[in-house]
Each structure stands twice: as C-alpha cells, then as structure tokens.
mmCIF file of N, CA and C in Angstrom:
data_model
loop_
_atom_site.group_PDB
_atom_site.id
_atom_site.type_symbol
_atom_site.label_atom_id
_atom_site.label_comp_id
_atom_site.label_asym_id
_atom_site.label_seq_id
_atom_site.Cartn_x
_atom_site.Cartn_y
_atom_site.Cartn_z
ATOM 1 N N UNK A 14 19.182 80.153 22.575
ATOM 2 C CA UNK A 14 19.758 78.870 22.849
ATOM 3 C C UNK A 14 19.398 77.949 21.683
ATOM 4 N N UNK A 15 20.380 77.170 21.252
ATOM 5 C CA UNK A 15 20.185 76.195 20.185
ATOM 6 C C UNK A 15 20.587 74.832 20.734
ATOM 7 N N UNK A 16 19.777 73.828 20.467
ATOM 8 C CA UNK A 16 20.111 72.485 20.919
ATOM 9 C C UNK A 16 19.495 71.460 19.991
ATOM 10 N N UNK A 17 20.010 70.250 20.073
ATOM 11 C CA UNK A 17 19.518 69.126 19.278
ATOM 12 C C UNK A 17 18.734 68.236 20.218
ATOM 13 N N UNK A 18 17.539 67.833 19.804
ATOM 14 C CA UNK A 18 16.694 67.047 20.693
ATOM 15 C C UNK A 18 17.112 65.596 20.816
ATOM 16 N N UNK A 19 17.613 65.010 19.745
ATOM 17 C CA UNK A 19 18.058 63.619 19.833
ATOM 18 C C UNK A 19 18.909 63.258 18.635
ATOM 19 N N UNK A 20 19.646 62.210 18.799
ATOM 20 C CA UNK A 20 20.450 61.643 17.724
ATOM 21 C C UNK A 20 19.878 60.265 17.459
ATOM 22 N N UNK A 21 19.713 59.924 16.197
ATOM 23 C CA UNK A 21 19.146 58.625 15.847
ATOM 24 C C UNK A 21 20.008 57.474 16.329
ATOM 25 N N UNK A 22 19.445 56.289 16.364
ATOM 26 C CA UNK A 22 20.188 55.118 16.828
ATOM 27 C C UNK A 22 21.308 54.734 15.853
ATOM 28 N N UNK A 23 22.321 54.076 16.367
ATOM 29 C CA UNK A 23 23.420 53.572 15.549
ATOM 30 C C UNK A 23 22.918 52.370 14.759
ATOM 31 N N UNK A 24 22.880 52.484 13.447
ATOM 32 C CA UNK A 24 22.457 51.372 12.596
ATOM 33 C C UNK A 24 23.567 50.967 11.618
ATOM 34 N N UNK A 25 24.757 51.512 11.826
ATOM 35 C CA UNK A 25 25.878 51.238 10.935
ATOM 36 C C UNK A 25 26.658 50.024 11.433
ATOM 37 N N UNK A 26 26.821 49.009 10.585
ATOM 38 C CA UNK A 26 27.569 47.824 11.014
ATOM 39 C C UNK A 26 29.058 48.137 11.159
ATOM 40 N N UNK A 27 29.734 47.422 12.042
ATOM 41 C CA UNK A 27 31.181 47.601 12.151
ATOM 42 C C UNK A 27 31.875 47.058 10.901
ATOM 43 N N UNK A 28 33.068 47.552 10.644
ATOM 44 C CA UNK A 28 33.872 47.049 9.530
ATOM 45 C C UNK A 28 35.273 46.724 10.037
ATOM 46 N N UNK A 29 35.980 45.913 9.268
ATOM 47 C CA UNK A 29 37.362 45.578 9.578
ATOM 48 C C UNK A 29 38.243 46.630 8.914
ATOM 49 N N UNK A 30 39.056 47.316 9.722
ATOM 50 C CA UNK A 30 39.932 48.382 9.215
ATOM 51 C C UNK A 30 41.260 47.848 8.702
ATOM 52 N N UNK A 31 41.801 46.851 9.402
ATOM 53 C CA UNK A 31 43.078 46.271 8.993
ATOM 54 C C UNK A 31 43.227 44.879 9.595
ATOM 55 N N UNK A 32 44.123 44.112 9.000
ATOM 56 C CA UNK A 32 44.406 42.753 9.473
ATOM 57 C C UNK A 32 45.912 42.525 9.506
ATOM 58 N N UNK A 33 46.316 41.575 10.328
ATOM 59 C CA UNK A 33 47.718 41.186 10.392
ATOM 60 C C UNK A 33 47.787 39.693 10.681
ATOM 61 N N UNK A 34 48.535 38.935 9.909
ATOM 62 C CA UNK A 34 49.256 39.353 8.715
ATOM 63 C C UNK A 34 48.287 39.727 7.595
ATOM 64 N N UNK A 35 48.752 40.497 6.655
ATOM 65 C CA UNK A 35 47.912 40.935 5.545
ATOM 66 C C UNK A 35 47.558 39.799 4.616
ATOM 67 N N UNK A 36 46.480 39.971 3.880
ATOM 68 C CA UNK A 36 46.048 38.966 2.912
ATOM 69 C C UNK A 36 47.147 38.730 1.883
ATOM 70 N N UNK A 37 47.463 37.477 1.647
ATOM 71 C CA UNK A 37 48.491 37.116 0.676
ATOM 72 C C UNK A 37 49.909 37.209 1.202
ATOM 73 N N UNK A 38 50.077 37.526 2.490
ATOM 74 C CA UNK A 38 51.422 37.647 3.063
ATOM 75 C C UNK A 38 52.159 36.320 2.994
ATOM 76 N N UNK A 39 53.457 36.390 2.783
ATOM 77 C CA UNK A 39 54.282 35.180 2.797
ATOM 78 C C UNK A 39 55.444 35.419 3.744
ATOM 79 N N UNK A 40 56.088 34.344 4.153
ATOM 80 C CA UNK A 40 57.196 34.461 5.081
ATOM 81 C C UNK A 40 56.758 34.841 6.485
ATOM 82 N N UNK A 41 55.506 34.533 6.820
ATOM 83 C CA UNK A 41 54.965 34.847 8.143
ATOM 84 C C UNK A 41 55.594 33.896 9.162
ATOM 85 N N UNK A 42 56.119 34.412 10.269
ATOM 86 C CA UNK A 42 56.719 33.527 11.279
ATOM 87 C C UNK A 42 55.714 32.492 11.796
ATOM 88 N N UNK A 43 56.185 31.293 12.038
ATOM 89 C CA UNK A 43 55.317 30.206 12.492
ATOM 90 C C UNK A 43 54.702 30.486 13.857
ATOM 91 N N UNK A 44 55.278 31.392 14.607
ATOM 92 C CA UNK A 44 54.771 31.712 15.951
ATOM 93 C C UNK A 44 53.829 32.914 15.962
ATOM 94 N N UNK A 45 53.363 33.342 14.808
ATOM 95 C CA UNK A 45 52.512 34.536 14.704
ATOM 96 C C UNK A 45 51.123 34.340 15.279
ATOM 97 N N UNK A 46 50.489 35.461 15.573
ATOM 98 C CA UNK A 46 49.064 35.494 15.878
ATOM 99 C C UNK A 46 48.383 36.134 14.671
ATOM 100 N N UNK A 47 47.067 36.062 14.637
ATOM 101 C CA UNK A 47 46.287 36.679 13.567
ATOM 102 C C UNK A 47 45.382 37.707 14.224
ATOM 103 N N UNK A 48 45.359 38.919 13.694
ATOM 104 C CA UNK A 48 44.535 39.945 14.329
ATOM 105 C C UNK A 48 43.757 40.759 13.309
ATOM 106 N N UNK A 49 42.660 41.338 13.793
ATOM 107 C CA UNK A 49 41.811 42.219 12.985
ATOM 108 C C UNK A 49 41.462 43.427 13.832
ATOM 109 N N UNK A 50 41.568 44.610 13.232
ATOM 110 C CA UNK A 50 41.216 45.849 13.899
ATOM 111 C C UNK A 50 39.901 46.341 13.299
ATOM 112 N N UNK A 51 38.976 46.733 14.165
ATOM 113 C CA UNK A 51 37.669 47.222 13.729
ATOM 114 C C UNK A 51 37.641 48.744 13.722
ATOM 115 N N UNK A 52 36.716 49.309 12.958
ATOM 116 C CA UNK A 52 36.574 50.767 12.883
ATOM 117 C C UNK A 52 35.883 51.354 14.109
ATOM 118 N N UNK A 53 35.282 50.512 14.925
ATOM 119 C CA UNK A 53 34.617 50.936 16.158
ATOM 120 C C UNK A 53 34.688 49.777 17.144
ATOM 121 N N UNK A 54 34.398 50.052 18.408
ATOM 122 C CA UNK A 54 34.397 48.971 19.388
ATOM 123 C C UNK A 54 33.284 47.981 19.079
ATOM 124 N N UNK A 55 33.579 46.729 19.297
ATOM 125 C CA UNK A 55 32.583 45.676 19.139
ATOM 126 C C UNK A 55 32.321 45.066 20.505
ATOM 127 N N UNK A 56 31.240 44.333 20.603
ATOM 128 C CA UNK A 56 30.872 43.670 21.851
ATOM 129 C C UNK A 56 31.836 42.501 22.056
ATOM 130 N N UNK A 57 32.656 42.584 23.096
ATOM 131 C CA UNK A 57 33.675 41.557 23.341
ATOM 132 C C UNK A 57 33.084 40.154 23.442
ATOM 133 N N UNK A 58 31.854 40.042 23.948
ATOM 134 C CA UNK A 58 31.253 38.714 24.102
ATOM 135 C C UNK A 58 30.909 38.079 22.759
ATOM 136 N N UNK A 59 30.928 38.854 21.666
ATOM 137 C CA UNK A 59 30.641 38.298 20.336
ATOM 138 C C UNK A 59 31.909 37.915 19.583
ATOM 139 N N UNK A 60 33.069 38.164 20.180
ATOM 140 C CA UNK A 60 34.343 37.806 19.551
ATOM 141 C C UNK A 60 34.817 36.516 20.216
ATOM 142 N N UNK A 61 34.545 35.397 19.562
ATOM 143 C CA UNK A 61 34.826 34.071 20.118
ATOM 144 C C UNK A 61 35.461 33.183 19.050
ATOM 145 N N UNK A 62 35.796 31.972 19.432
ATOM 146 C CA UNK A 62 36.345 31.025 18.452
ATOM 147 C C UNK A 62 35.292 30.606 17.430
ATOM 148 N N UNK A 63 34.030 30.857 17.718
ATOM 149 C CA UNK A 63 32.968 30.557 16.745
ATOM 150 C C UNK A 63 32.794 31.688 15.730
ATOM 151 N N UNK A 64 33.211 32.910 16.095
ATOM 152 C CA UNK A 64 33.033 34.050 15.190
ATOM 153 C C UNK A 64 34.336 34.520 14.565
ATOM 154 N N UNK A 65 35.472 34.064 15.092
ATOM 155 C CA UNK A 65 36.791 34.385 14.540
ATOM 156 C C UNK A 65 37.504 33.046 14.419
ATOM 157 N N UNK A 66 37.466 32.483 13.227
ATOM 158 C CA UNK A 66 38.039 31.148 13.038
ATOM 159 C C UNK A 66 39.204 31.180 12.074
ATOM 160 N N UNK A 67 40.082 30.221 12.239
ATOM 161 C CA UNK A 67 41.238 30.072 11.376
ATOM 162 C C UNK A 67 41.235 28.647 10.844
ATOM 163 N N UNK A 68 41.466 28.511 9.544
ATOM 164 C CA UNK A 68 41.491 27.192 8.904
ATOM 165 C C UNK A 68 42.791 27.024 8.139
ATOM 166 N N UNK A 69 43.245 25.765 8.067
ATOM 167 C CA UNK A 69 44.451 25.478 7.292
ATOM 168 C C UNK A 69 44.066 25.235 5.833
ATOM 169 N N UNK A 70 45.049 24.886 5.017
ATOM 170 C CA UNK A 70 44.816 24.710 3.579
ATOM 171 C C UNK A 70 43.811 23.607 3.263
ATOM 172 N N UNK A 71 43.646 22.634 4.170
ATOM 173 C CA UNK A 71 42.677 21.552 3.950
ATOM 174 C C UNK A 71 41.306 21.904 4.535
ATOM 175 N N UNK A 72 41.143 23.151 4.987
ATOM 176 C CA UNK A 72 39.895 23.666 5.586
ATOM 177 C C UNK A 72 39.625 23.140 6.996
ATOM 178 N N UNK A 73 40.614 22.515 7.609
ATOM 179 C CA UNK A 73 40.454 22.055 8.992
ATOM 180 C C UNK A 73 40.612 23.249 9.931
ATOM 181 N N UNK A 74 39.766 23.295 10.958
ATOM 182 C CA UNK A 74 39.877 24.357 11.949
ATOM 183 C C UNK A 74 41.194 24.254 12.697
ATOM 184 N N UNK A 75 41.812 25.382 12.950
ATOM 185 C CA UNK A 75 43.040 25.452 13.730
ATOM 186 C C UNK A 75 42.639 25.744 15.178
ATOM 187 N N UNK A 76 43.161 24.960 16.120
ATOM 188 C CA UNK A 76 42.857 25.176 17.530
ATOM 189 C C UNK A 76 43.575 26.423 18.028
ATOM 190 N N UNK A 77 42.906 27.157 18.890
ATOM 191 C CA UNK A 77 43.524 28.343 19.451
ATOM 192 C C UNK A 77 42.540 29.115 20.299
ATOM 193 N N UNK A 78 42.986 30.251 20.796
ATOM 194 C CA UNK A 78 42.128 31.096 21.624
ATOM 195 C C UNK A 78 41.939 32.450 20.957
ATOM 196 N N UNK A 79 40.827 33.089 21.302
ATOM 197 C CA UNK A 79 40.474 34.384 20.728
ATOM 198 C C UNK A 79 40.313 35.381 21.863
ATOM 199 N N UNK A 80 40.840 36.582 21.659
ATOM 200 C CA UNK A 80 40.685 37.640 22.652
ATOM 201 C C UNK A 80 40.315 38.940 21.947
ATOM 202 N N UNK A 81 39.823 39.895 22.734
ATOM 203 C CA UNK A 81 39.459 41.204 22.187
ATOM 204 C C UNK A 81 39.966 42.290 23.119
ATOM 205 N N UNK A 82 40.635 43.293 22.558
ATOM 206 C CA UNK A 82 41.137 44.429 23.308
ATOM 207 C C UNK A 82 40.342 45.660 22.881
ATOM 208 N N UNK A 83 39.472 46.154 23.765
ATOM 209 C CA UNK A 83 38.615 47.296 23.437
ATOM 210 C C UNK A 83 39.424 48.568 23.237
ATOM 211 N N UNK A 84 40.546 48.721 23.951
ATOM 212 C CA UNK A 84 41.359 49.921 23.817
ATOM 213 C C UNK A 84 41.897 50.117 22.413
ATOM 214 N N UNK A 85 42.279 49.034 21.774
ATOM 215 C CA UNK A 85 42.809 49.108 20.406
ATOM 216 C C UNK A 85 41.814 48.601 19.368
ATOM 217 N N UNK A 86 40.626 48.178 19.825
ATOM 218 C CA UNK A 86 39.570 47.630 18.954
ATOM 219 C C UNK A 86 40.096 46.443 18.126
ATOM 220 N N UNK A 87 40.909 45.587 18.771
ATOM 221 C CA UNK A 87 41.589 44.501 18.071
ATOM 222 C C UNK A 87 41.167 43.133 18.585
ATOM 223 N N UNK A 88 40.767 42.266 17.651
ATOM 224 C CA UNK A 88 40.490 40.862 17.947
ATOM 225 C C UNK A 88 41.728 40.076 17.531
ATOM 226 N N UNK A 89 42.161 39.145 18.395
ATOM 227 C CA UNK A 89 43.375 38.378 18.125
ATOM 228 C C UNK A 89 43.112 36.888 18.278
ATOM 229 N N UNK A 90 43.560 36.122 17.288
ATOM 230 C CA UNK A 90 43.513 34.660 17.335
ATOM 231 C C UNK A 90 44.934 34.188 17.623
ATOM 232 N N UNK A 91 45.099 33.447 18.717
ATOM 233 C CA UNK A 91 46.395 32.888 19.086
ATOM 234 C C UNK A 91 46.308 31.375 18.929
ATOM 235 N N UNK A 92 47.015 30.814 17.949
ATOM 236 C CA UNK A 92 46.948 29.362 17.748
ATOM 237 C C UNK A 92 47.553 28.602 18.923
ATOM 238 N N UNK A 93 47.038 27.409 19.162
ATOM 239 C CA UNK A 93 47.535 26.560 20.248
ATOM 240 C C UNK A 93 48.938 26.036 19.980
ATOM 241 N N UNK A 94 49.292 25.914 18.716
ATOM 242 C CA UNK A 94 50.612 25.433 18.314
ATOM 243 C C UNK A 94 51.115 26.299 17.165
ATOM 244 N N UNK A 95 52.403 26.240 16.920
ATOM 245 C CA UNK A 95 52.984 27.019 15.828
ATOM 246 C C UNK A 95 52.380 26.601 14.485
ATOM 247 N N UNK A 96 52.323 27.545 13.573
ATOM 248 C CA UNK A 96 51.855 27.234 12.221
ATOM 249 C C UNK A 96 52.842 26.284 11.551
ATOM 250 N N UNK A 97 52.330 25.438 10.664
ATOM 251 C CA UNK A 97 53.192 24.541 9.891
ATOM 252 C C UNK A 97 53.952 25.365 8.852
ATOM 253 N N UNK A 98 55.181 24.997 8.610
ATOM 254 C CA UNK A 98 55.990 25.713 7.624
ATOM 255 C C UNK A 98 55.444 25.476 6.220
ATOM 256 N N UNK A 99 55.571 26.468 5.371
ATOM 257 C CA UNK A 99 55.171 26.409 3.954
ATOM 258 C C UNK A 99 53.712 26.009 3.791
ATOM 259 N N UNK A 100 52.863 26.497 4.671
ATOM 260 C CA UNK A 100 51.438 26.180 4.621
ATOM 261 C C UNK A 100 50.619 27.450 4.509
ATOM 262 N N UNK A 101 49.416 27.307 4.000
ATOM 263 C CA UNK A 101 48.502 28.441 3.857
ATOM 264 C C UNK A 101 47.394 28.348 4.890
ATOM 265 N N UNK A 102 46.935 29.502 5.342
ATOM 266 C CA UNK A 102 45.859 29.588 6.323
ATOM 267 C C UNK A 102 44.880 30.670 5.890
ATOM 268 N N UNK A 103 43.643 30.521 6.353
ATOM 269 C CA UNK A 103 42.606 31.497 6.041
ATOM 270 C C UNK A 103 41.822 31.815 7.310
ATOM 271 N N UNK A 104 41.689 33.092 7.606
ATOM 272 C CA UNK A 104 40.911 33.522 8.772
ATOM 273 C C UNK A 104 39.571 34.068 8.298
ATOM 274 N N UNK A 105 38.541 33.863 9.120
ATOM 275 C CA UNK A 105 37.215 34.396 8.790
ATOM 276 C C UNK A 105 36.583 34.983 10.045
ATOM 277 N N UNK A 106 36.033 36.177 9.881
ATOM 278 C CA UNK A 106 35.250 36.831 10.926
ATOM 279 C C UNK A 106 33.802 36.734 10.484
ATOM 280 N N UNK A 107 32.965 36.172 11.329
ATOM 281 C CA UNK A 107 31.584 35.885 10.950
ATOM 282 C C UNK A 107 30.633 37.047 11.223
ATOM 283 N N UNK A 108 29.652 37.166 10.341
ATOM 284 C CA UNK A 108 28.607 38.184 10.456
ATOM 285 C C UNK A 108 27.296 37.505 10.844
ATOM 286 N N UNK A 109 26.216 38.230 10.762
ATOM 287 C CA UNK A 109 24.897 37.650 10.995
ATOM 288 C C UNK A 109 24.470 37.695 12.446
ATOM 289 N N UNK A 110 23.335 37.085 12.723
ATOM 290 C CA UNK A 110 22.741 37.163 14.059
ATOM 291 C C UNK A 110 23.617 36.535 15.141
ATOM 292 N N UNK A 111 24.455 35.574 14.773
ATOM 293 C CA UNK A 111 25.348 34.962 15.768
ATOM 294 C C UNK A 111 26.804 35.346 15.504
ATOM 295 N N UNK A 112 27.011 36.445 14.780
ATOM 296 C CA UNK A 112 28.358 36.893 14.446
ATOM 297 C C UNK A 112 28.853 38.017 15.331
ATOM 298 N N UNK A 113 29.920 38.667 14.892
ATOM 299 C CA UNK A 113 30.514 39.780 15.623
ATOM 300 C C UNK A 113 29.617 41.005 15.478
ATOM 301 N N UNK A 114 29.341 41.660 16.615
ATOM 302 C CA UNK A 114 28.446 42.826 16.633
ATOM 303 C C UNK A 114 29.092 43.989 17.361
ATOM 304 N N UNK A 115 28.677 45.203 16.979
ATOM 305 C CA UNK A 115 29.154 46.377 17.702
ATOM 306 C C UNK A 115 28.347 46.559 18.981
ATOM 307 N N UNK A 116 28.630 47.603 19.725
ATOM 308 C CA UNK A 116 27.990 47.814 21.013
ATOM 309 C C UNK A 116 26.502 48.121 20.893
ATOM 310 N N UNK A 117 26.061 48.554 19.697
ATOM 311 C CA UNK A 117 24.638 48.825 19.469
ATOM 312 C C UNK A 117 23.897 47.586 18.964
ATOM 313 N N UNK A 118 24.630 46.480 18.758
ATOM 314 C CA UNK A 118 24.003 45.236 18.286
ATOM 315 C C UNK A 118 24.015 45.046 16.794
ATOM 316 N N UNK A 119 24.708 45.926 16.055
ATOM 317 C CA UNK A 119 24.814 45.789 14.600
ATOM 318 C C UNK A 119 25.902 44.771 14.268
ATOM 319 N N UNK A 120 25.564 43.781 13.454
ATOM 320 C CA UNK A 120 26.513 42.742 13.055
ATOM 321 C C UNK A 120 27.341 43.203 11.857
ATOM 322 N N UNK A 121 28.516 42.602 11.686
ATOM 323 C CA UNK A 121 29.275 42.820 10.456
ATOM 324 C C UNK A 121 28.322 42.623 9.286
ATOM 325 N N UNK A 122 28.442 43.430 8.248
ATOM 326 C CA UNK A 122 27.522 43.344 7.110
ATOM 327 C C UNK A 122 27.644 42.011 6.377
ATOM 328 N N UNK A 123 28.849 41.455 6.342
ATOM 329 C CA UNK A 123 29.079 40.158 5.706
ATOM 330 C C UNK A 123 30.330 39.540 6.314
ATOM 331 N N UNK A 124 30.486 38.235 6.119
ATOM 332 C CA UNK A 124 31.696 37.575 6.616
ATOM 333 C C UNK A 124 32.916 38.263 6.018
ATOM 334 N N UNK A 125 33.963 38.386 6.804
ATOM 335 C CA UNK A 125 35.215 38.972 6.326
ATOM 336 C C UNK A 125 36.259 37.866 6.327
ATOM 337 N N UNK A 126 36.839 37.583 5.153
ATOM 338 C CA UNK A 126 37.866 36.553 5.011
ATOM 339 C C UNK A 126 39.170 37.201 4.635
#
C-alpha cells in the first residue's frame, strides 16, 4: 500500500485570470458591468465595494454594487447608473490584509488595475 500522509497548506495567492471589458477597450456600452474572473475561488465576503472599486477619469468613485459568483469564480461590479459617454474608467481589485482573499486566507499578491 502506498499513501501520502499530508498535503501542505495552500500558500498561493489568487490571481485574476481575465477581465471584462478588457484593458484599453473602447466602444464599451454605457450599460455594461465590469467583471474579473479568478484562477480559484475566493472568499465571497472579501469581494466588496471596498475591495473592488471603479473610478472615473477624475478619480471619483463610481457608485454601484459588487457581487461574487463562486460557480464561475467571477466578481462583478454593477454601476448604479449608466457610464457617461466618451469617458474613461479604471477598476481596481485590492490586495493586502483587508483585500480580496482565497478560501485559505491568501490575499491577492498586489492590487490589480
């Protein structure tokens, strides 16, 4: 009989696999949402408006709600109002002790913009 006695703890931070809309995208519909897909499930309670923020070109926070779907490993920011036409926006996912963490408690290695 051959067996493994234990597997070490998960110490690998989660990463962002893809985003929508993509960085530098233009012609994005004003009614769009912003989403990020992770390489592994993250703790849903760490995906909030404080850890997934959206800012306009003047760096003002955009009002909206944040949700997380564990089945697709996707965090989604839904703005409260349509985006302004011909405007730029920047999304940031926060890391660190109060940032987005995986189920083992590992935070994103760094902020993802």
